[in-house]
Tab-separated table of C-alpha atoms in Angstrom:
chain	number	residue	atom	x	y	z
A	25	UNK	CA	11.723	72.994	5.204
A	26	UNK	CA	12.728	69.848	6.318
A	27	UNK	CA	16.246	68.332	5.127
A	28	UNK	CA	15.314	65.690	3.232
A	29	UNK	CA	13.570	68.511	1.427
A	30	UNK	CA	16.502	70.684	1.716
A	31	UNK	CA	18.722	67.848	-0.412
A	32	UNK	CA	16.171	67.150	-2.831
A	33	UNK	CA	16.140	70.382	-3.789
A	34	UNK	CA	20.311	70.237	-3.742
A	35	UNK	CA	20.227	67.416	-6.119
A	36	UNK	CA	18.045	68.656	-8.224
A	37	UNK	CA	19.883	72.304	-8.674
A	38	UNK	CA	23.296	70.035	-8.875
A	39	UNK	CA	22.148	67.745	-11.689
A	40	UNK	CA	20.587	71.023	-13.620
A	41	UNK	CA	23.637	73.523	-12.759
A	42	UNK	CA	26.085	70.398	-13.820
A	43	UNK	CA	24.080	69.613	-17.416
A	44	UNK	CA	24.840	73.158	-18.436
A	45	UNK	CA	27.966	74.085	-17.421
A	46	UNK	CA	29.466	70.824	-19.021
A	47	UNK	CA	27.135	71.152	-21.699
A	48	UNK	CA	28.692	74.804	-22.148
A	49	UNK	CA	32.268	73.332	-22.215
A	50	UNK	CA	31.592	70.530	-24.981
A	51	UNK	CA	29.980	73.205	-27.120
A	52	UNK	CA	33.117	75.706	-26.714
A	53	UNK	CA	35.225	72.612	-27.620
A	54	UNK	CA	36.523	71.263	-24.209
A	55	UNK	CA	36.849	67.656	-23.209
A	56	UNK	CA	34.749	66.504	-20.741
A	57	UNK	CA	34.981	63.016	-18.893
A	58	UNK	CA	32.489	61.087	-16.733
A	59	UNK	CA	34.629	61.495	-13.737
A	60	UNK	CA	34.986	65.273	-13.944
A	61	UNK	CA	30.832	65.482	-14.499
A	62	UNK	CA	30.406	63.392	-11.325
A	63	UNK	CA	32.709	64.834	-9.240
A	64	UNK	CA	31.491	68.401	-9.855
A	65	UNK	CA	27.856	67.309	-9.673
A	66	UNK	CA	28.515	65.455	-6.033
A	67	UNK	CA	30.376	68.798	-4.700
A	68	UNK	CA	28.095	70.811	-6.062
A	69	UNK	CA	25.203	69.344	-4.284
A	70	UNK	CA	27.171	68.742	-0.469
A	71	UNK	CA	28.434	72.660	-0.856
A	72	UNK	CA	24.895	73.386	-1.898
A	73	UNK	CA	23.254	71.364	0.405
A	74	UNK	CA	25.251	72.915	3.061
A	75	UNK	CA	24.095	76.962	2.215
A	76	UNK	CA	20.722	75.927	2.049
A	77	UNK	CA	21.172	73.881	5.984
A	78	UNK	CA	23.028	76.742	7.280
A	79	UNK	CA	20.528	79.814	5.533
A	80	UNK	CA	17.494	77.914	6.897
A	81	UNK	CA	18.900	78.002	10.076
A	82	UNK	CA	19.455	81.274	10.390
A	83	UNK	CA	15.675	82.748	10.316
């Protein structure tokens, strides 16, 4: 897989993985700002991009 296909698949896991977790911590009661959604969703998807680089490498 190509990277372009590698970070598509990055953003998508980011934006899915980031809808439930804060999801998850507005239904136990926990504030949750903008910021905090976007930050984790743009780390989320560079760390994850990163694994997937790095595992497809590897083979």
């Amino acid at each position: 897989m190509n990277f372009a296909g590698l970070f598509i698949r990055a953003v998508k896991s980011g934006c899915i993985c980031s809808i439930f977790y804060h999801g998850l911590m507005m239904v136990t009661g926990q504030a949750v700002t903008i910021q905090q959604a976007f930050v984790f969703t743009v780390v989320f998807i560079a760390l994850y991009f990163l694994w997937l680089v790095l595992v497809s490498k590897r083979k």
